[in-house]
Short mmCIF file of C-alpha atoms in Angstrom, two decimals:
data_model
loop_
_atom_site.label_atom_id
_atom_site.label_comp_id
_atom_site.label_asym_id
_atom_site.label_seq_id
_atom_site.Cartn_x
_atom_site.Cartn_y
_atom_site.Cartn_z
CA UNK A 734 0.00 0.00 0.00
CA UNK A 735 2.84 2.39 0.87
CA UNK A 736 4.59 1.62 -2.41
CA UNK A 737 1.35 2.26 -4.32
CA UNK A 738 0.91 5.63 -2.56
CA UNK A 739 4.49 6.62 -3.36
CA UNK A 740 4.07 5.65 -7.01
CA UNK A 741 0.78 7.52 -7.20
CA UNK A 742 2.35 10.69 -5.79
CA UNK A 743 5.26 10.36 -8.23
CA UNK A 744 2.81 9.98 -11.09
CA UNK A 745 0.84 13.03 -9.96
CA UNK A 746 4.03 15.07 -9.60
CA UNK A 747 5.20 14.00 -13.06
CA UNK A 748 1.81 14.94 -14.55
CA UNK A 749 1.89 18.31 -12.78
CA UNK A 750 5.36 19.07 -14.15
CA UNK A 751 4.20 18.04 -17.60
CA UNK A 752 1.18 20.37 -17.35
CA UNK A 753 3.39 23.25 -16.23
CA UNK A 754 5.55 22.74 -19.29
CA UNK A 755 2.51 22.59 -21.58
CA UNK A 756 1.03 25.78 -20.10
CA UNK A 757 4.35 27.57 -20.49
CA UNK A 758 4.62 26.58 -24.15
CA UNK A 759 1.02 27.62 -24.78
CA UNK A 760 1.52 30.91 -22.89
CA UNK A 761 -1.34 29.98 -20.57
CA UNK A 762 -1.39 30.68 -16.83
CA UNK A 763 -0.83 27.34 -15.06
CA UNK A 764 -2.77 28.43 -11.96
CA UNK A 765 -5.77 29.55 -14.01
CA UNK A 766 -5.67 26.41 -16.14
CA UNK A 767 -5.75 24.15 -13.09
CA UNK A 768 -8.77 25.98 -11.69
CA UNK A 769 -10.80 25.77 -14.89
CA UNK A 770 -13.38 23.06 -15.43
CA UNK A 771 -14.39 21.74 -18.82
CA UNK A 772 -17.63 23.64 -19.60
CA UNK A 773 -19.36 20.66 -21.24
CA UNK A 774 -22.72 20.78 -19.51
CA UNK A 775 -24.31 17.70 -18.01
CA UNK A 776 -28.03 17.53 -18.64
CA UNK A 777 -30.82 15.08 -18.01
CA UNK A 778 -30.68 13.62 -21.51
CA UNK A 779 -33.64 11.28 -21.15
CA UNK A 780 -35.60 11.47 -24.41
CA UNK A 781 -33.35 14.23 -25.80
CA UNK A 782 -31.75 14.22 -29.26
CA UNK A 783 -33.01 10.92 -30.62
CA UNK A 784 -34.29 12.71 -33.73
CA UNK A 785 -30.70 13.44 -34.77
CA UNK A 786 -30.34 9.87 -35.99
CA UNK A 787 -32.74 10.74 -38.84
CA UNK A 788 -30.61 13.69 -40.07
CA UNK A 789 -28.20 12.81 -42.89
CA UNK A 790 -25.79 15.63 -42.04
CA UNK A 791 -25.42 14.31 -38.50
CA UNK A 792 -24.98 10.66 -39.53
CA UNK A 793 -22.29 11.60 -42.03
CA UNK A 794 -20.50 13.69 -39.41
CA UNK A 795 -20.87 11.00 -36.72
CA UNK A 796 -19.21 8.42 -38.97
CA UNK A 797 -15.66 8.82 -37.70
CA UNK A 798 -14.25 7.19 -40.84
CA UNK A 799 -15.63 9.98 -43.03
CA UNK A 800 -13.92 13.28 -43.81
CA UNK A 801 -16.98 15.33 -42.79
CA UNK A 802 -15.37 17.15 -39.89
CA UNK A 803 -17.86 20.00 -39.40
CA UNK A 804 -21.36 20.16 -37.92
CA UNK A 805 -23.33 23.38 -37.37
CA UNK A 806 -26.21 23.63 -34.88
CA UNK A 807 -28.35 26.71 -35.46
CA UNK A 808 -31.06 28.19 -33.28
CA UNK A 809 -32.09 31.07 -31.05
CA UNK A 810 -31.06 31.39 -27.41
CA UNK A 811 -32.97 28.73 -25.48
CA UNK A 812 -33.45 26.34 -28.41
CA UNK A 813 -31.37 23.65 -26.72
CA UNK A 814 -28.20 23.76 -28.82
CA UNK A 815 -26.00 23.17 -25.75
CA UNK A 816 -28.22 20.34 -24.51
CA UNK A 817 -28.09 18.73 -27.94
CA UNK A 818 -24.30 19.06 -27.98
CA UNK A 819 -24.20 17.26 -24.60
CA UNK A 820 -26.25 14.46 -26.13
CA UNK A 821 -23.77 14.20 -28.99
CA UNK A 822 -20.85 14.11 -26.58
CA UNK A 823 -22.52 11.36 -24.53
CA UNK A 824 -23.01 9.34 -27.71
CA UNK A 825 -19.26 9.07 -28.12
CA UNK A 826 -18.43 8.31 -24.47
CA UNK A 827 -18.62 4.52 -24.81
CA UNK A 828 -15.85 4.75 -27.41
CA UNK A 829 -13.45 6.59 -25.12
CA UNK A 830 -10.60 4.53 -23.78
CA UNK A 831 -10.99 1.87 -26.48
CA UNK A 832 -7.99 -0.39 -26.79
CA UNK A 833 -8.67 -2.58 -29.83
CA UNK A 834 -7.34 -1.42 -33.15
CA UNK A 835 -10.74 -1.12 -34.85
CA UNK A 836 -12.31 1.16 -32.23
CA UNK A 837 -12.04 4.92 -32.00
CA UNK A 838 -10.79 6.73 -28.94
CA UNK A 839 -12.49 10.12 -28.74
CA UNK A 840 -11.20 13.10 -26.73
CA UNK A 841 -13.88 15.75 -26.22
CA UNK A 842 -13.85 19.30 -24.91
CA UNK A 843 -15.70 22.58 -25.47
CA UNK A 844 -15.43 26.35 -25.25
CA UNK A 845 -18.25 28.87 -24.78
CA UNK A 846 -17.82 32.31 -26.31
CA UNK A 847 -19.59 35.03 -24.34
CA UNK A 848 -19.83 38.80 -24.56
CA UNK A 849 -20.48 38.83 -20.84
CA UNK A 850 -16.92 37.68 -20.21
CA UNK A 851 -15.48 39.68 -23.14
CA UNK A 852 -13.14 37.68 -25.30
CA UNK A 853 -9.49 38.62 -25.69
CA UNK A 854 -8.07 40.25 -28.81
CA UNK A 855 -7.06 36.76 -30.00
CA UNK A 856 -10.26 35.06 -28.87
CA UNK A 857 -10.16 32.09 -31.25
CA UNK A 858 -6.51 31.22 -30.64
CA UNK A 859 -7.01 31.55 -26.89
CA UNK A 860 -9.99 29.20 -27.08
CA UNK A 861 -7.86 26.59 -28.86
CA UNK A 862 -5.17 26.83 -26.18
CA UNK A 863 -7.76 26.54 -23.42
CA UNK A 864 -9.29 23.44 -25.01
CA UNK A 865 -5.86 21.82 -25.45
CA UNK A 866 -5.07 22.34 -21.77
CA UNK A 867 -8.41 20.82 -20.71
CA UNK A 868 -7.81 17.75 -22.84
CA UNK A 869 -4.24 17.41 -21.59
CA UNK A 870 -5.46 17.49 -17.99
CA UNK A 871 -8.07 14.80 -18.53
CA UNK A 872 -6.41 12.42 -21.00
CA UNK A 873 -2.79 11.27 -20.95
CA UNK A 874 -3.11 9.61 -24.38
CA UNK A 875 -4.02 12.93 -25.99
CA UNK A 876 -1.31 14.70 -24.03
CA UNK A 877 1.48 12.25 -24.88
CA UNK A 878 0.56 11.30 -28.45
CA UNK A 879 -0.87 14.52 -29.90
CA UNK A 880 -0.15 17.66 -27.86
CA UNK A 881 3.42 17.21 -26.61
CA UNK A 882 4.80 15.98 -29.98
CA UNK A 883 3.29 19.07 -31.63
CA UNK A 884 4.38 21.61 -29.00
CA UNK A 885 7.99 20.53 -28.69
CA UNK A 886 9.08 21.86 -32.10
CA UNK A 887 6.34 24.47 -32.61
CA UNK A 888 5.71 26.34 -29.36
CA UNK A 889 7.83 29.36 -30.35
CA UNK A 890 5.82 29.84 -33.52
CA UNK A 891 2.31 29.62 -32.08
CA UNK A 892 1.88 33.38 -31.95
CA UNK A 893 2.26 33.72 -35.72
CA UNK A 894 0.63 30.40 -36.66
CA UNK A 895 -2.68 30.50 -38.51
CA UNK A 896 -5.83 29.35 -36.74
CA UNK A 897 -6.19 26.48 -39.21
CA UNK A 898 -2.69 25.19 -38.53
CA UNK A 899 -3.18 25.54 -34.78
CA UNK A 900 -6.45 23.63 -34.99
CA UNK A 901 -4.84 20.80 -36.93
CA UNK A 902 -1.61 20.73 -34.91
CA UNK A 903 -3.12 20.87 -31.43
CA UNK A 904 -5.80 18.25 -31.98
CA UNK A 905 -4.64 15.74 -34.61
CA UNK A 906 -1.65 13.41 -34.91
CA UNK A 907 1.35 15.02 -36.54
CA UNK A 908 2.35 11.75 -38.19
CA UNK A 909 1.02 10.75 -41.59
CA UNK A 910 -0.79 7.74 -40.12
CA UNK A 911 -4.27 8.07 -41.65
CA UNK A 912 -5.54 4.91 -39.92
CA UNK A 913 -5.21 6.50 -36.49
CA UNK A 914 -7.91 5.56 -34.01
CA UNK A 915 -7.58 8.89 -32.15
CA UNK A 916 -10.24 11.56 -32.73
CA UNK A 917 -10.60 14.99 -31.10
CA UNK A 918 -14.18 16.24 -30.69
CA UNK A 919 -14.35 20.04 -30.25
CA UNK A 920 -17.44 22.09 -29.44
CA UNK A 921 -17.40 25.87 -30.04
CA UNK A 922 -20.56 27.39 -28.54
CA UNK A 923 -22.21 30.69 -29.52
CA UNK A 924 -20.18 31.98 -32.47
CA UNK A 925 -22.52 34.97 -32.66
CA UNK A 926 -20.94 36.21 -29.42
CA UNK A 927 -17.70 36.79 -31.34
CA UNK A 928 -17.06 39.81 -33.49
CA UNK A 929 -17.64 39.15 -37.19
CA UNK A 930 -13.97 38.82 -38.11
CA UNK A 931 -13.21 36.25 -35.39
CA UNK A 932 -16.34 34.23 -36.21
CA UNK A 933 -15.38 34.09 -39.87
CA UNK A 934 -11.77 33.17 -39.06
CA UNK A 935 -12.87 30.24 -36.91
CA UNK A 936 -15.44 29.13 -39.49
CA UNK A 937 -12.88 29.26 -42.29
CA UNK A 938 -10.29 27.35 -40.25
CA UNK A 939 -12.83 24.68 -39.31
CA UNK A 940 -13.90 24.12 -42.92
CA UNK A 941 -10.29 23.84 -44.02
CA UNK A 942 -10.08 20.64 -41.97
CA UNK A 943 -10.93 17.40 -43.72
CA UNK A 944 -9.58 14.58 -41.61
CA UNK A 945 -10.86 11.49 -39.84
CA UNK A 946 -9.02 12.59 -36.68
CA UNK A 947 -11.07 15.72 -35.99
CA UNK A 948 -14.74 16.46 -35.37
CA UNK A 949 -15.93 20.05 -34.87
CA UNK A 950 -19.34 21.30 -33.69
CA UNK A 951 -20.16 24.99 -33.86
CA UNK A 952 -23.35 26.55 -32.47
CA UNK A 953 -24.88 29.93 -33.27
CA UNK A 954 -27.68 31.65 -35.13
CA UNK A 955 -28.57 31.47 -38.82
CA UNK A 956 -27.28 35.03 -39.24
CA UNK A 957 -23.75 34.26 -38.09
CA UNK A 958 -23.50 31.07 -40.15
CA UNK A 959 -24.85 32.73 -43.31
CA UNK A 960 -22.38 35.58 -42.83
CA UNK A 961 -19.50 33.13 -42.38
CA UNK A 962 -20.55 31.02 -45.34
CA UNK A 963 -20.78 34.08 -47.56
CA UNK A 964 -17.18 35.05 -46.74
CA UNK A 965 -15.71 31.54 -47.13
CA UNK A 966 -13.11 31.34 -49.85
CA UNK A 967 -14.41 28.06 -51.32
CA UNK A 968 -17.89 26.81 -52.17
CA UNK A 969 -19.51 24.39 -49.73
CA UNK A 970 -21.51 21.83 -51.68
CA UNK A 971 -23.20 20.22 -48.70
CA UNK A 972 -23.70 22.74 -45.90
CA UNK A 973 -23.83 20.67 -42.66
CA UNK A 974 -26.34 22.97 -40.91
CA UNK A 975 -29.07 21.63 -38.62
CA UNK A 976 -31.75 24.13 -37.60
CA UNK A 977 -32.55 22.77 -34.18
CA UNK A 978 -35.99 24.36 -33.78
CA UNK A 979 -37.25 22.69 -36.95
CA UNK A 980 -36.66 19.23 -35.45
CA UNK A 981 -36.68 19.40 -31.65
CA UNK A 982 -40.41 19.05 -30.88
CA UNK A 983 -39.78 15.58 -29.32
CA UNK A 984 -37.22 17.21 -27.01
CA UNK A 985 -39.68 19.97 -26.12
CA UNK A 986 -42.38 17.44 -25.24
CA UNK A 987 -39.96 15.49 -23.06
CA UNK A 988 -38.86 18.69 -21.33
CA UNK A 989 -42.49 19.69 -20.68
CA UNK A 990 -42.99 16.43 -18.76
CA UNK A 991 -39.82 17.09 -16.75
CA UNK A 992 -40.96 20.61 -15.89
CA UNK A 993 -44.47 19.52 -14.93
CA UNK A 994 -42.96 17.05 -12.48
CA UNK A 995 -40.24 19.33 -11.10
CA UNK A 996 -42.75 22.16 -10.56
CA UNK A 997 -45.03 19.69 -8.72
CA UNK A 998 -47.89 19.98 -11.19
CA UNK A 999 -47.63 16.20 -11.52
CA UNK A 1000 -48.79 13.85 -10.17
CA UNK A 1001 -52.19 15.27 -9.20
CA UNK A 1002 -55.67 13.97 -8.53
CA UNK A 1003 -57.31 17.39 -8.83
CA UNK A 1004 -59.63 17.32 -11.88
CA UNK A 1005 -59.15 21.03 -12.56
CA UNK A 1006 -55.35 20.77 -12.37
CA UNK A 1007 -55.41 17.69 -14.60
CA UNK A 1008 -57.43 19.63 -17.18
CA UNK A 1009 -54.81 22.41 -17.18
CA UNK A 1010 -51.94 19.90 -17.43
CA UNK A 1011 -53.56 18.18 -20.42
CA UNK A 1012 -53.98 21.54 -22.17
CA UNK A 1013 -50.33 22.35 -21.45
CA UNK A 1014 -49.32 19.06 -23.06
CA UNK A 1015 -51.55 19.76 -26.03
CA UNK A 1016 -50.86 23.44 -26.71
CA UNK A 1017 -47.39 24.22 -25.32
CA UNK A 1018 -45.25 22.33 -27.90
CA UNK A 1019 -46.65 24.64 -30.59
CA UNK A 1020 -46.57 27.79 -28.42
CA UNK A 1021 -42.96 27.13 -27.35
CA UNK A 1022 -41.80 27.11 -31.00
CA UNK A 1023 -38.79 24.94 -30.23
CA UNK A 1024 -37.58 27.11 -27.34
CA UNK A 1025 -37.04 25.65 -23.86
CA UNK A 1026 -37.15 29.08 -22.20
CA UNK A 1027 -40.70 29.49 -23.47
CA UNK A 1028 -41.67 26.20 -21.85
CA UNK A 1029 -40.31 27.33 -18.49
CA UNK A 1030 -42.07 30.69 -18.77
CA UNK A 1031 -45.51 29.31 -19.68
CA UNK A 1032 -45.42 26.63 -16.98
CA UNK A 1033 -44.36 29.23 -14.39
CA UNK A 1034 -47.25 31.52 -15.48
CA UNK A 1035 -49.70 28.61 -15.30
CA UNK A 1036 -48.42 27.57 -11.88
CA UNK A 1037 -48.75 31.10 -10.49
CA UNK A 1038 -52.24 31.40 -11.95
CA UNK A 1039 -53.32 28.12 -10.33
CA UNK A 1040 -52.05 29.37 -6.98
CA UNK A 1041 -53.98 32.63 -7.37
CA UNK A 1042 -57.35 30.90 -7.65
CA UNK A 1043 -58.01 31.60 -11.33
CA UNK A 1044 -60.47 29.28 -13.07
CA UNK A 1045 -59.28 26.45 -15.32
CA UNK A 1046 -60.55 28.21 -18.46
CA UNK A 1047 -58.73 31.45 -17.53
CA UNK A 1048 -55.48 29.56 -16.94
CA UNK A 1049 -55.80 27.65 -20.21
CA UNK A 1050 -56.12 30.96 -22.07
CA UNK A 1051 -52.71 31.91 -20.65
CA UNK A 1052 -51.09 29.04 -22.57
CA UNK A 1053 -50.50 31.28 -25.57
CA UNK A 1054 -47.89 33.22 -27.50
CA UNK A 1055 -49.29 36.43 -25.98
CA UNK A 1056 -48.16 35.27 -22.51
CA UNK A 1057 -44.59 35.00 -23.81
CA UNK A 1058 -44.61 38.75 -24.35
CA UNK A 1059 -44.87 39.22 -20.60
CA UNK A 1060 -41.08 39.15 -20.11
CA UNK A 1061 -40.62 41.83 -22.75
CA UNK A 1062 -43.46 43.83 -21.20
CA UNK A 1063 -41.78 43.72 -17.78
CA UNK A 1064 -38.50 44.97 -19.27
CA UNK A 1065 -40.31 47.70 -21.19
CA UNK A 1066 -42.12 48.75 -18.02
CA UNK A 1067 -38.82 48.98 -16.15
CA UNK A 1068 -37.29 51.16 -18.86
CA UNK A 1069 -40.39 53.33 -19.02
CA UNK A 1070 -40.14 53.95 -15.29
CA UNK A 1071 -36.50 54.97 -15.64
CA UNK A 1072 -37.34 57.20 -18.62
CA UNK A 1073 -39.60 59.19 -16.29
CA UNK A 1074 -37.31 59.29 -13.25
CA UNK A 1075 -33.96 60.02 -14.91
CA UNK A 1076 -33.03 63.41 -16.33
CA UNK A 1077 -32.22 63.86 -20.02
CA UNK A 1078 -28.52 64.13 -19.13
CA UNK A 1079 -28.67 60.89 -17.15
CA UNK A 1080 -30.43 59.04 -19.97
CA UNK A 1081 -27.81 60.33 -22.40
CA UNK A 1082 -25.10 59.08 -20.05
CA UNK A 1083 -26.81 55.69 -19.53
CA UNK A 1084 -27.16 55.15 -23.28
CA UNK A 1085 -23.42 55.68 -23.74
CA UNK A 1086 -22.67 53.18 -20.98
CA UNK A 1087 -25.07 50.61 -22.44
CA UNK A 1088 -23.52 50.93 -25.90
CA UNK A 1089 -20.04 50.12 -24.63
CA UNK A 1090 -21.12 47.45 -22.14
CA UNK A 1091 -23.33 45.57 -24.61
CA UNK A 1092 -21.41 45.97 -27.85
CA UNK A 1093 -17.81 46.64 -26.82
CA UNK A 1094 -15.38 43.80 -27.47
CA UNK A 1095 -13.56 44.08 -24.15
CA UNK A 1096 -14.55 44.33 -20.51
CA UNK A 1097 -15.70 47.83 -19.59
CA UNK A 1098 -13.32 48.76 -16.78
CA UNK A 1099 -14.18 51.89 -14.84
CA UNK A 1100 -11.32 53.97 -16.28
CA UNK A 1101 -12.36 53.06 -19.84
CA UNK A 1102 -15.96 53.85 -19.02
CA UNK A 1103 -15.05 57.32 -17.78
CA UNK A 1104 -13.15 57.95 -21.04
CA UNK A 1105 -16.08 56.63 -23.10
CA UNK A 1106 -18.50 58.94 -21.27
CA UNK A 1107 -16.27 61.92 -21.92
CA UNK A 1108 -16.24 61.05 -25.64
CA UNK A 1109 -19.94 60.21 -25.78
CA UNK A 1110 -21.32 63.22 -23.94
CA UNK A 1111 -18.50 65.71 -24.45
CA UNK A 1112 -18.51 66.54 -20.75
CA UNK A 1113 -16.33 65.48 -17.80
CA UNK A 1114 -18.02 63.61 -14.96
CA UNK A 1115 -19.01 65.70 -11.97
CA UNK A 1116 -19.96 62.69 -9.86
CA UNK A 1117 -18.14 59.41 -9.20
CA UNK A 1118 -19.44 56.92 -11.79
CA UNK A 1119 -19.56 54.08 -9.20
CA UNK A 1120 -21.95 56.13 -7.11
CA UNK A 1121 -24.04 57.05 -10.15
CA UNK A 1122 -24.39 53.42 -11.20
CA UNK A 1123 -25.20 52.13 -7.71
CA UNK A 1124 -27.78 54.88 -7.03
CA UNK A 1125 -29.29 55.70 -10.41
CA UNK A 1126 -28.67 52.86 -12.87
CA UNK A 1127 -28.66 49.86 -10.50
CA UNK A 1128 -31.81 48.36 -12.05
CA UNK A 1129 -29.98 47.92 -15.35
CA UNK A 1130 -26.25 47.87 -14.56
CA UNK A 1131 -24.02 46.27 -11.96
CA UNK A 1132 -20.40 46.68 -10.92
CA UNK A 1133 -18.43 43.45 -10.70
CA UNK A 1134 -15.12 43.00 -8.89
CA UNK A 1135 -13.85 43.95 -5.43
CA UNK A 1136 -10.61 45.85 -6.07
CA UNK A 1137 -11.08 49.27 -7.65
CA UNK A 1138 -8.62 48.55 -10.47
CA UNK A 1139 -10.40 45.28 -11.33
CA UNK A 1140 -13.97 46.59 -11.31
CA UNK A 1141 -15.99 46.30 -14.51
CA UNK A 1142 -19.49 47.43 -15.43
CA UNK A 1143 -21.89 44.85 -16.85
CA UNK A 1144 -25.54 44.52 -17.80
CA UNK A 1145 -27.55 43.20 -14.87
CA UNK A 1146 -29.46 40.33 -16.50
CA UNK A 1147 -29.43 38.29 -19.70
CA UNK A 1148 -33.06 39.29 -20.29
CA UNK A 1149 -32.05 42.96 -20.46
CA UNK A 1150 -29.15 42.17 -22.77
CA UNK A 1151 -31.46 40.17 -25.05
CA UNK A 1152 -34.07 42.96 -25.06
CA UNK A 1153 -31.57 45.62 -26.15
CA UNK A 1154 -29.87 43.29 -28.62
CA UNK A 1155 -33.18 42.64 -30.39
CA UNK A 1156 -34.32 46.27 -30.34
CA UNK A 1157 -34.53 48.09 -33.66
CA UNK A 1158 -33.33 51.51 -34.61
CA UNK A 1159 -36.25 53.92 -34.45
CA UNK A 1160 -34.45 57.06 -35.56
CA UNK A 1161 -33.27 57.13 -39.20
CA UNK A 1162 -30.18 59.00 -40.27
CA UNK A 1163 -30.81 62.67 -40.96
CA UNK A 1164 -30.06 63.99 -44.40
CA UNK A 1165 -28.40 67.38 -44.74
CA UNK A 1166 -31.73 68.88 -45.74
CA UNK A 1167 -33.44 67.40 -42.71
CA UNK A 1168 -30.56 68.49 -40.52
CA UNK A 1169 -31.20 72.12 -41.43
CA UNK A 1170 -34.75 71.77 -40.11
CA UNK A 1171 -33.78 70.39 -36.70
CA UNK A 1172 -34.58 72.51 -33.61
CA UNK A 1173 -31.72 74.80 -32.63
CA UNK A 1174 -31.25 77.15 -29.71
CA UNK A 1175 -28.91 80.13 -29.94
CA UNK A 1176 -28.32 83.06 -27.61
CA UNK A 1177 -26.68 86.47 -27.95
CA UNK A 1178 -25.56 88.32 -24.83
CA UNK A 1179 -25.06 92.08 -24.98
CA UNK A 1180 -23.19 93.90 -22.25
CA UNK A 1181 -23.72 97.67 -22.06
CA UNK A 1182 -22.14 100.11 -19.64
CA UNK A 1183 -20.68 97.41 -17.35
CA UNK A 1184 -17.22 97.20 -15.90
CA UNK A 1185 -14.81 94.34 -16.63
CA UNK A 1186 -15.22 92.98 -13.10
CA UNK A 1187 -19.03 93.03 -13.43
CA UNK A 1188 -18.85 91.18 -16.76
CA UNK A 1189 -16.46 88.60 -15.30
CA UNK A 1190 -18.75 88.10 -12.33
CA UNK A 1191 -21.77 87.64 -14.60
CA UNK A 1192 -20.11 84.96 -16.71
CA UNK A 1193 -18.76 83.24 -13.62
CA UNK A 1194 -22.28 83.04 -12.13
CA UNK A 1195 -23.67 81.87 -15.45
CA UNK A 1196 -21.12 79.05 -15.82
CA UNK A 1197 -21.62 78.00 -12.19
CA UNK A 1198 -25.37 77.87 -12.73
CA UNK A 1199 -24.87 75.80 -15.90
CA UNK A 1200 -22.48 73.25 -14.37
CA UNK A 1201 -23.76 72.81 -10.82
CA UNK A 1202 -27.27 74.15 -10.30
CA UNK A 1203 -28.63 73.53 -13.81
CA UNK A 1204 -31.48 75.51 -15.32
CA UNK A 1205 -35.11 74.65 -14.71
CA UNK A 1206 -37.53 74.75 -17.61
CA UNK A 1207 -41.29 74.38 -17.67
CA UNK A 1208 -42.28 71.16 -19.44
CA UNK A 1209 -44.66 71.75 -22.32
CA UNK A 1210 -47.76 69.58 -22.50
CA UNK A 1211 -47.00 68.72 -26.10
CA UNK A 1212 -43.71 68.34 -27.89
CA UNK A 1213 -42.79 68.62 -31.53
CA UNK A 1214 -40.70 65.43 -31.48
CA UNK A 1215 -39.86 62.36 -29.42
CA UNK A 1216 -37.93 62.91 -26.19
CA UNK A 1217 -34.70 61.06 -25.45
CA UNK A 1218 -35.35 57.46 -24.36
CA UNK A 1219 -33.18 54.72 -22.91
CA UNK A 1220 -31.94 52.87 -25.97
CA UNK A 1221 -29.09 50.59 -27.02
CA UNK A 1222 -29.77 49.16 -30.46
CA UNK A 1223 -26.91 47.70 -32.49
CA UNK A 1224 -26.75 50.40 -35.15
CA UNK A 1225 -26.60 53.49 -32.95
CA UNK A 1226 -24.36 51.76 -30.40
CA UNK A 1227 -21.72 50.64 -32.90
CA UNK A 1228 -21.95 54.04 -34.61
CA UNK A 1229 -21.33 55.81 -31.30
CA UNK A 1230 -18.32 53.58 -30.58
CA UNK A 1231 -16.93 54.13 -34.10
CA UNK A 1232 -17.18 57.91 -33.70
CA UNK A 1233 -15.54 57.71 -30.29
CA UNK A 1234 -12.68 55.56 -31.60
CA UNK A 1235 -12.10 57.93 -34.52
CA UNK A 1236 -12.05 60.86 -32.11
CA UNK A 1237 -9.41 59.14 -29.96
CA UNK A 1238 -7.25 58.34 -32.98
CA UNK A 1239 -7.61 61.57 -34.95
CA UNK A 1240 -8.01 64.33 -32.38
CA UNK A 1241 -5.30 65.90 -30.30
CA UNK A 1242 -4.20 63.72 -27.36
CA UNK A 1243 -6.34 64.17 -24.25
CA UNK A 1244 -5.62 62.69 -20.86
CA UNK A 1245 -9.35 62.12 -20.36
CA UNK A 1246 -9.57 59.67 -23.28
CA UNK A 1247 -6.14 58.00 -23.12
CA UNK A 1248 -7.58 54.83 -21.50
CA UNK A 1249 -9.33 54.00 -24.80
CA UNK A 1250 -6.29 54.49 -27.04
CA UNK A 1251 -5.33 50.83 -27.50
CA UNK A 1252 -8.98 49.79 -27.76
CA UNK A 1253 -9.64 52.28 -30.55
CA UNK A 1254 -6.58 51.20 -32.53
CA UNK A 1255 -7.38 47.48 -32.29
CA UNK A 1256 -11.18 47.29 -32.51
CA UNK A 1257 -12.23 50.17 -34.80
CA UNK A 1258 -12.36 47.97 -37.92
CA UNK A 1259 -14.37 45.32 -36.07
CA UNK A 1260 -17.01 47.88 -35.12
CA UNK A 1261 -17.15 49.09 -38.72
CA UNK A 1262 -17.73 45.50 -39.84
CA UNK A 1263 -20.55 45.16 -37.31
CA UNK A 1264 -22.10 48.31 -38.77
CA UNK A 1265 -21.94 46.74 -42.23
CA UNK A 1266 -23.80 43.68 -40.91
CA UNK A 1267 -26.70 45.80 -39.65
CA UNK A 1268 -26.56 48.29 -42.51
CA UNK A 1269 -30.09 47.47 -43.65
CA UNK A 1270 -31.38 49.12 -40.48
CA UNK A 1271 -29.59 52.38 -41.28
#
């Protein structure tokens, strides 16, 4: 027993030293890598994904002897793409650790792109490194036969290596042995969370691969995949895209049963409750439209209604698409309340913050936010932004991080982020002719028979009133145009960021905007590309 313990400790120490060397060659923090867990989600997969077996694109991809390396899962947020990917991963688990020559040994890992965590400037390459480390931690065969042989001669050149070459080198055998029984299964989730250039680069690199030793799944929306396909250098004869919501009704029905049980609506002997449950089973698959979030929302509404004493017929009427608008209505009501309580200046300030927080490609640290507000409003802050957020904007924004230098500003909930992301641009661009007709206020001050000191005093009082006390105006009962509202649609937000970046790069250096210098230089083109994507709204 003692000998076994000693050998085990030696093995662990040897593995730890090996991992340190791998992290060093990949330029990855060893401490961070050891704390990270593989984000492959574990779900209750009972009754989930069986319909995939009827899809030709999936069967071709799942045949590990074929050269069909790519599979695309498309759908809206909540359509179950991640759950389906978990089902696919579980399908290959029995093959892992196979020892006979005819079986395949599959190494699987995943990476989730997210705007909430703000990807690095080399997001795709960093994701590949992260996935390699996770596989190396969990599987010595992958580490010793694929990763280490590749890194030993190539680690110095990783920085300049193309994404395609990194993808092939990190996850397939470097030898020319085409009969290898080793396969790497990689899942890239939510490509639409990347900027357009990074999404296209990953897509292009993935479709350059045509090997039996690599299987790639990418998830996202139709928009991101159509954009990537349109920019691909070669034609794709058979596009391996599965629109999840067109096929997942069996999964939705299975999930409805799970939710009815977990929310204690089943089992029941109450005739009225049974009537409601049967109507949920009958109507909800269609109402949900392939979206699991809709299932949760409708069942929660029905459960609350049953607890409130509503009649069965009233509850059944709630099982409808109209009830799904409730979440949007709640968000709209929140924003309407803030539109009435915040001043015009505060709404203007909040809109600038929302633009950068929602559509910026990096975390919004406090110092960058202060610079962005100076550029967006043209005025320095008179109040600490932390205080302003915690007292005025706390229903929409939150500050994350304990140390002052590490604090970032983020949107408070995913529902808010989704609401703004789906909002449309209400205000069209103004033509020059229209611009001449816009309201304009001008003022001429005449000073007669006053001394220099009196004039200086007058302007001093005027500026003090303007900056600190503000002017009070009577609010007219009718207005000639719409007042400023809380808004953060894609078009105006990317346009604001583009203008701010150009100002940083082209105008004379200002200390107030210096924190955004590197951001402007690196990300300006990406924001311009995002504007091109949404150009039809302009």
